[in-house]
Amino acid sequence: MGIVSLLLGSSKKKKKRRPPTKPRAPRSAVARALRHTAAGAGSRSAAELGQRIATSLSTIETAVLAIDTVGERLREALDLVHAAMATEDPGHRALFAGRYDDLRAEIDAAVGSASHNRINLINGRLIGGKHQALDIELNEDGRAGVAVHVVNLTTGAGGLELSPPRSGFAEDEELSLIAGEITAAQTLVTQVSERFLDHAALIADRLARLQSAAGPRSIEPELPTGADAASPEDDDLGPIELGITEIEHRLRLLAERDEPVPAD
């Protein structure tokens, strides 16, 4: 073998062989693989977004529970007014008027305690002193969302506007006026309840989809419903007052004993 051949052979031995080029996967295949990976391990972003949405849903649920309480008190209030209309006895009417005034206070207490995550949707006050609605983003880029507007369900002006029983239900005109106010308040409360429940249904559906994307990752609200209550005393509406049935029972006992009915 000649020198040239030896040099050429040596040169060939020194050259490094390049590994074969791997074929690139198409983008669609990569996207499918990523989806399968996210589904298997659970999407962290879906879980985090779901947690924020779940907390907002708890805020709405807290408001709905208070709205249900307001509705119950309004039904009892209308029964009291009708019972007062059915009697001419001023003492009986005064008893009904006293219980009605208690119901107004209980409504305000229920509305005032409907705060969750430092947000009260039914007391008529701006959220954080700035916002008229609770904005809930349903996806990460903020293109879809729900705005839950604050309403006023207190008994005062701008809210349910329930007049106090100034004459102790002694005047028929006052009874008619208050009966009309209660009926209007019931209509408002029903409308608010339906609107909030519609919002809750939409958000719950979105949460179900996020839970599916999150896989095994748990989606729980940061605070349970009604978590703003510092202690059991904060939710206490005071001592249990006489309802209309108890009042009527008391009146019957007084009549049987032939005792005078207390004016207050």
CSV table of C-alpha atoms in Angstrom, one decimal:
chain,number,residue,atom,x,y,z
A,1,MET,CA,0.0,0.0,0.0
A,2,GLY,CA,1.4,3.4,-1.0
A,3,ILE,CA,1.9,6.4,1.3
A,4,VAL,CA,-1.1,8.3,-0.2
A,5,SER,CA,-3.4,5.3,0.5
A,6,LEU,CA,-2.2,5.1,4.1
A,7,LEU,CA,-2.8,8.9,4.6
A,8,LEU,CA,-6.3,8.7,3.1
A,9,GLY,CA,-7.1,5.7,5.3
A,10,SER,CA,-5.9,7.5,8.4
A,11,SER,CA,-7.9,10.5,7.6
A,12,LYS,CA,-11.1,8.5,7.2
A,13,LYS,CA,-10.6,6.9,10.5
A,14,LYS,CA,-10.4,10.3,12.3
A,15,LYS,CA,-13.7,11.6,10.9
A,16,LYS,CA,-16.6,11.5,13.5
A,17,ARG,CA,-19.8,9.9,12.4
A,18,ARG,CA,-22.9,12.1,12.8
A,19,PRO,CA,-25.9,10.5,14.5
A,20,PRO,CA,-28.8,10.0,12.2
A,21,THR,CA,-31.3,12.9,12.2
A,22,LYS,CA,-34.5,12.1,14.1
A,23,PRO,CA,-37.7,13.0,12.2
A,24,ARG,CA,-39.6,15.9,13.8
A,25,ALA,CA,-43.1,15.2,15.1
A,26,PRO,CA,-45.9,17.3,13.6
A,27,ARG,CA,-47.3,20.1,15.8
A,28,SER,CA,-50.7,18.3,16.1
A,29,ALA,CA,-49.0,15.2,17.6
A,30,VAL,CA,-47.2,17.4,20.1
A,31,ALA,CA,-50.4,19.1,21.1
A,32,ARG,CA,-52.1,15.7,21.6
A,33,ALA,CA,-49.2,14.5,23.8
A,34,LEU,CA,-49.4,17.7,25.9
A,35,ARG,CA,-53.1,17.2,26.4
A,36,HIS,CA,-52.7,13.6,27.4
A,37,THR,CA,-49.9,14.6,29.9
A,38,ALA,CA,-52.1,17.3,31.4
A,39,ALA,CA,-55.0,15.0,31.7
A,40,GLY,CA,-52.8,12.4,33.5
A,41,ALA,CA,-51.1,14.6,36.0
A,42,GLY,CA,-53.9,17.2,36.4
A,43,SER,CA,-53.7,20.8,35.2
A,44,ARG,CA,-52.3,23.1,37.9
A,45,SER,CA,-53.6,26.2,36.1
A,46,ALA,CA,-57.1,24.7,36.0
A,47,ALA,CA,-57.0,23.8,39.7
A,48,GLU,CA,-55.8,27.3,40.6
A,49,LEU,CA,-58.4,29.1,38.5
A,50,GLY,CA,-61.0,26.7,39.9
A,51,GLN,CA,-60.1,27.6,43.5
A,52,ARG,CA,-60.6,31.3,42.8
A,53,ILE,CA,-64.0,30.6,41.1
A,54,ALA,CA,-65.0,28.3,43.9
A,55,THR,CA,-64.3,31.0,46.5
A,56,SER,CA,-66.5,33.4,44.5
A,57,LEU,CA,-69.2,30.8,44.3
A,58,SER,CA,-69.1,30.5,48.1
A,59,THR,CA,-69.6,34.3,48.3
A,60,ILE,CA,-72.8,34.0,46.2
A,61,GLU,CA,-74.0,31.0,48.2
A,62,THR,CA,-73.6,33.0,51.5
A,63,ALA,CA,-75.8,35.7,50.0
A,64,VAL,CA,-78.4,33.2,48.8
A,65,LEU,CA,-78.7,31.7,52.2
A,66,ALA,CA,-79.3,35.1,53.7
A,67,ILE,CA,-81.8,35.9,51.0
A,68,ASP,CA,-83.7,32.7,51.9
A,69,THR,CA,-83.8,34.0,55.5
A,70,VAL,CA,-85.1,37.4,54.4
A,71,GLY,CA,-87.9,35.7,52.3
A,72,GLU,CA,-89.0,33.6,55.4
A,73,ARG,CA,-89.1,36.8,57.5
A,74,LEU,CA,-91.2,38.6,54.9
A,75,ARG,CA,-93.7,35.8,54.8
A,76,GLU,CA,-94.1,35.9,58.5
A,77,ALA,CA,-94.4,39.7,58.4
A,78,LEU,CA,-97.3,39.5,55.9
A,79,ASP,CA,-99.0,37.0,58.1
A,80,LEU,CA,-98.7,39.3,61.1
A,81,VAL,CA,-100.2,42.2,59.1
A,82,HIS,CA,-103.1,40.1,57.9
A,83,ALA,CA,-103.7,38.9,61.5
A,84,ALA,CA,-103.7,42.5,62.7
A,85,MET,CA,-106.3,43.4,60.0
A,86,ALA,CA,-108.5,40.6,61.2
A,87,THR,CA,-108.9,42.1,64.7
A,88,GLU,CA,-110.1,45.5,66.1
A,89,ASP,CA,-108.5,45.0,69.5
A,90,PRO,CA,-105.7,47.5,69.9
A,91,GLY,CA,-103.8,45.3,72.4
A,92,HIS,CA,-103.8,42.4,69.9
A,93,ARG,CA,-102.6,44.7,67.2
A,94,ALA,CA,-99.9,46.0,69.4
A,95,LEU,CA,-98.5,42.5,69.9
A,96,PHE,CA,-98.5,41.9,66.2
A,97,ALA,CA,-96.8,45.2,65.6
A,98,GLY,CA,-94.1,44.4,68.1
A,99,ARG,CA,-93.3,41.1,66.5
A,100,TYR,CA,-93.2,42.8,63.1
A,101,ASP,CA,-90.7,45.3,64.3
A,102,ASP,CA,-88.6,42.4,65.5
A,103,LEU,CA,-88.7,40.9,62.1
A,104,ARG,CA,-87.4,44.1,60.5
A,105,ALA,CA,-84.4,43.9,62.8
A,106,GLU,CA,-83.9,40.2,62.0
A,107,ILE,CA,-83.9,41.0,58.3
A,108,ASP,CA,-81.2,43.6,58.7
A,109,ALA,CA,-79.1,41.3,60.9
A,110,ALA,CA,-79.3,38.5,58.3
A,111,VAL,CA,-78.3,40.9,55.5
A,112,GLY,CA,-75.5,42.3,57.6
A,113,SER,CA,-74.1,38.9,58.3
A,114,ALA,CA,-74.0,37.8,54.7
A,115,SER,CA,-70.4,38.7,54.2
A,116,HIS,CA,-68.0,36.2,52.7
A,117,ASN,CA,-64.3,36.8,51.9
A,118,ARG,CA,-65.0,40.4,53.1
A,119,ILE,CA,-67.6,40.8,50.4
A,120,ASN,CA,-71.3,41.4,51.0
A,121,LEU,CA,-73.5,41.2,47.9
A,122,ILE,CA,-76.8,42.2,49.5
A,123,ASN,CA,-76.1,45.1,51.9
A,124,GLY,CA,-76.0,47.8,49.2
A,125,ARG,CA,-72.4,48.9,49.8
A,126,LEU,CA,-69.7,49.1,47.3
A,127,ILE,CA,-67.2,46.2,47.4
A,128,GLY,CA,-64.0,47.5,48.9
A,129,GLY,CA,-65.6,50.9,48.8
A,130,LYS,CA,-65.0,51.0,45.0
A,131,HIS,CA,-66.8,48.3,43.0
A,132,GLN,CA,-70.5,47.8,42.3
A,133,ALA,CA,-70.2,44.2,41.3
A,134,LEU,CA,-68.2,41.1,42.0
A,135,ASP,CA,-66.3,40.3,38.7
A,136,ILE,CA,-65.6,36.6,38.4
A,137,GLU,CA,-63.2,35.5,35.6
A,138,LEU,CA,-64.1,32.1,34.1
A,139,ASN,CA,-60.9,31.6,32.2
A,140,GLU,CA,-57.3,32.7,32.6
A,141,ASP,CA,-57.2,35.3,29.9
A,142,GLY,CA,-60.3,37.1,31.2
A,143,ARG,CA,-62.3,36.9,28.0
A,144,ALA,CA,-65.2,35.3,29.8
A,145,GLY,CA,-66.7,36.2,33.1
A,146,VAL,CA,-69.7,37.0,35.3
A,147,ALA,CA,-70.5,40.3,37.1
A,148,VAL,CA,-72.6,39.8,40.2
A,149,HIS,CA,-74.0,43.3,41.1
A,150,VAL,CA,-74.5,44.3,44.7
A,151,VAL,CA,-78.1,44.9,45.8
A,152,ASN,CA,-79.6,46.4,48.8
A,153,LEU,CA,-81.9,44.1,50.8
A,154,THR,CA,-81.9,46.1,54.1
A,155,THR,CA,-85.2,47.3,55.4
A,156,GLY,CA,-84.3,51.0,55.0
A,157,ALA,CA,-84.4,53.5,52.2
A,158,GLY,CA,-83.0,52.2,48.9
A,159,GLY,CA,-83.6,48.7,50.1
A,160,LEU,CA,-86.8,46.9,50.9
A,161,GLU,CA,-88.2,50.1,52.4
A,162,LEU,CA,-90.3,48.6,55.1
A,163,SER,CA,-91.9,51.2,57.3
A,164,PRO,CA,-91.8,50.8,61.1
A,165,PRO,CA,-95.2,50.3,62.8
A,166,ARG,CA,-95.4,53.9,64.1
A,167,SER,CA,-99.0,53.5,65.3
A,168,GLY,CA,-98.6,50.0,66.6
A,169,PHE,CA,-100.8,48.7,63.9
A,170,ALA,CA,-103.7,50.7,65.4
A,171,GLU,CA,-104.5,52.4,62.1
A,172,ASP,CA,-105.9,50.5,59.1
A,173,GLU,CA,-104.2,52.8,56.7
A,174,GLU,CA,-100.8,51.9,58.2
A,175,LEU,CA,-101.6,48.2,57.9
A,176,SER,CA,-102.5,48.6,54.2
A,177,LEU,CA,-99.4,50.6,53.5
A,178,ILE,CA,-97.1,48.1,55.2
A,179,ALA,CA,-98.9,45.2,53.5
A,180,GLY,CA,-98.1,46.8,50.1
A,181,GLU,CA,-94.5,47.4,51.1
A,182,ILE,CA,-94.0,43.7,52.1
A,183,THR,CA,-95.5,42.5,48.9
A,184,ALA,CA,-93.2,44.7,46.9
A,185,ALA,CA,-90.2,43.5,49.0
A,186,GLN,CA,-91.1,39.9,48.3
A,187,THR,CA,-91.1,40.6,44.6
A,188,LEU,CA,-87.7,42.2,44.8
A,189,VAL,CA,-86.2,39.4,47.0
A,190,THR,CA,-87.5,36.8,44.5
A,191,GLN,CA,-85.9,38.5,41.6
A,192,VAL,CA,-82.6,38.9,43.3
A,193,SER,CA,-82.7,35.2,44.4
A,194,GLU,CA,-83.4,34.0,40.9
A,195,ARG,CA,-80.6,36.2,39.5
A,196,PHE,CA,-78.0,35.0,42.0
A,197,LEU,CA,-79.1,31.3,41.5
A,198,ASP,CA,-78.6,31.7,37.7
A,199,HIS,CA,-75.1,33.1,38.3
A,200,ALA,CA,-74.4,30.2,40.7
A,201,ALA,CA,-75.6,27.6,38.1
A,202,LEU,CA,-73.3,29.0,35.4
A,203,ILE,CA,-70.3,29.1,37.7
A,204,ALA,CA,-70.9,25.6,39.0
A,205,ASP,CA,-71.0,24.3,35.4
A,206,ARG,CA,-67.7,26.0,34.7
A,207,LEU,CA,-66.2,24.5,37.9
A,208,ALA,CA,-67.2,21.1,36.8
A,209,ARG,CA,-65.3,21.5,33.5
A,210,LEU,CA,-62.3,22.8,35.4
A,211,GLN,CA,-62.4,19.9,37.8
A,212,SER,CA,-62.3,17.6,34.8
A,213,ALA,CA,-59.2,19.4,33.4
A,214,ALA,CA,-57.6,19.5,36.9
A,215,GLY,CA,-57.8,15.7,37.1
A,216,PRO,CA,-56.7,14.5,40.6
A,217,ARG,CA,-55.9,18.0,41.7
A,218,SER,CA,-58.5,19.2,44.2
A,219,ILE,CA,-60.6,22.3,43.7
A,220,GLU,CA,-61.8,23.7,46.9
A,221,PRO,CA,-62.8,27.3,47.9
A,222,GLU,CA,-60.2,29.2,49.9
A,223,LEU,CA,-62.9,29.9,52.5
A,224,PRO,CA,-66.0,27.8,53.2
A,225,THR,CA,-69.4,29.5,52.9
A,226,GLY,CA,-70.0,32.1,55.6
A,227,ALA,CA,-66.4,31.9,56.8
A,228,ASP,CA,-66.3,35.6,57.6
A,229,ALA,CA,-68.2,35.0,60.9
A,230,ALA,CA,-65.6,35.5,63.6
A,231,SER,CA,-67.6,33.6,66.2
A,232,PRO,CA,-71.1,32.0,66.7
A,233,GLU,CA,-72.2,35.2,68.4
A,234,ASP,CA,-71.8,37.1,65.2
A,235,ASP,CA,-74.5,35.0,63.5
A,236,ASP,CA,-76.9,35.3,66.5
A,237,LEU,CA,-80.0,37.2,65.7
A,238,GLY,CA,-80.7,37.7,69.4
A,239,PRO,CA,-83.2,35.8,71.6
A,240,ILE,CA,-86.0,33.8,69.9
A,241,GLU,CA,-89.0,36.1,69.7
A,242,LEU,CA,-92.6,35.1,69.7
A,243,GLY,CA,-93.9,34.1,66.2
A,244,ILE,CA,-97.4,34.7,65.0
A,245,THR,CA,-98.6,31.2,66.2
A,246,GLU,CA,-97.2,31.8,69.7
A,247,ILE,CA,-98.7,35.3,69.8
A,248,GLU,CA,-102.2,34.0,68.9
A,249,HIS,CA,-101.8,31.2,71.5
A,250,ARG,CA,-100.9,33.7,74.1
A,251,LEU,CA,-103.9,35.9,73.2
A,252,ARG,CA,-106.2,32.9,73.6
A,253,LEU,CA,-104.8,32.1,77.0
A,254,LEU,CA,-105.3,35.7,78.1
A,255,ALA,CA,-108.9,35.6,76.8
A,256,GLU,CA,-109.6,32.4,78.7
A,257,ARG,CA,-108.3,33.9,81.9
A,258,ASP,CA,-110.2,37.2,81.2
A,259,GLU,CA,-107.0,39.1,81.7
A,260,PRO,CA,-106.2,42.5,80.0
A,261,VAL,CA,-104.0,42.3,77.0
A,262,PRO,CA,-100.7,44.2,77.5
A,263,ALA,CA,-100.4,47.2,75.2
A,264,ASP,CA,-96.8,46.5,74.4
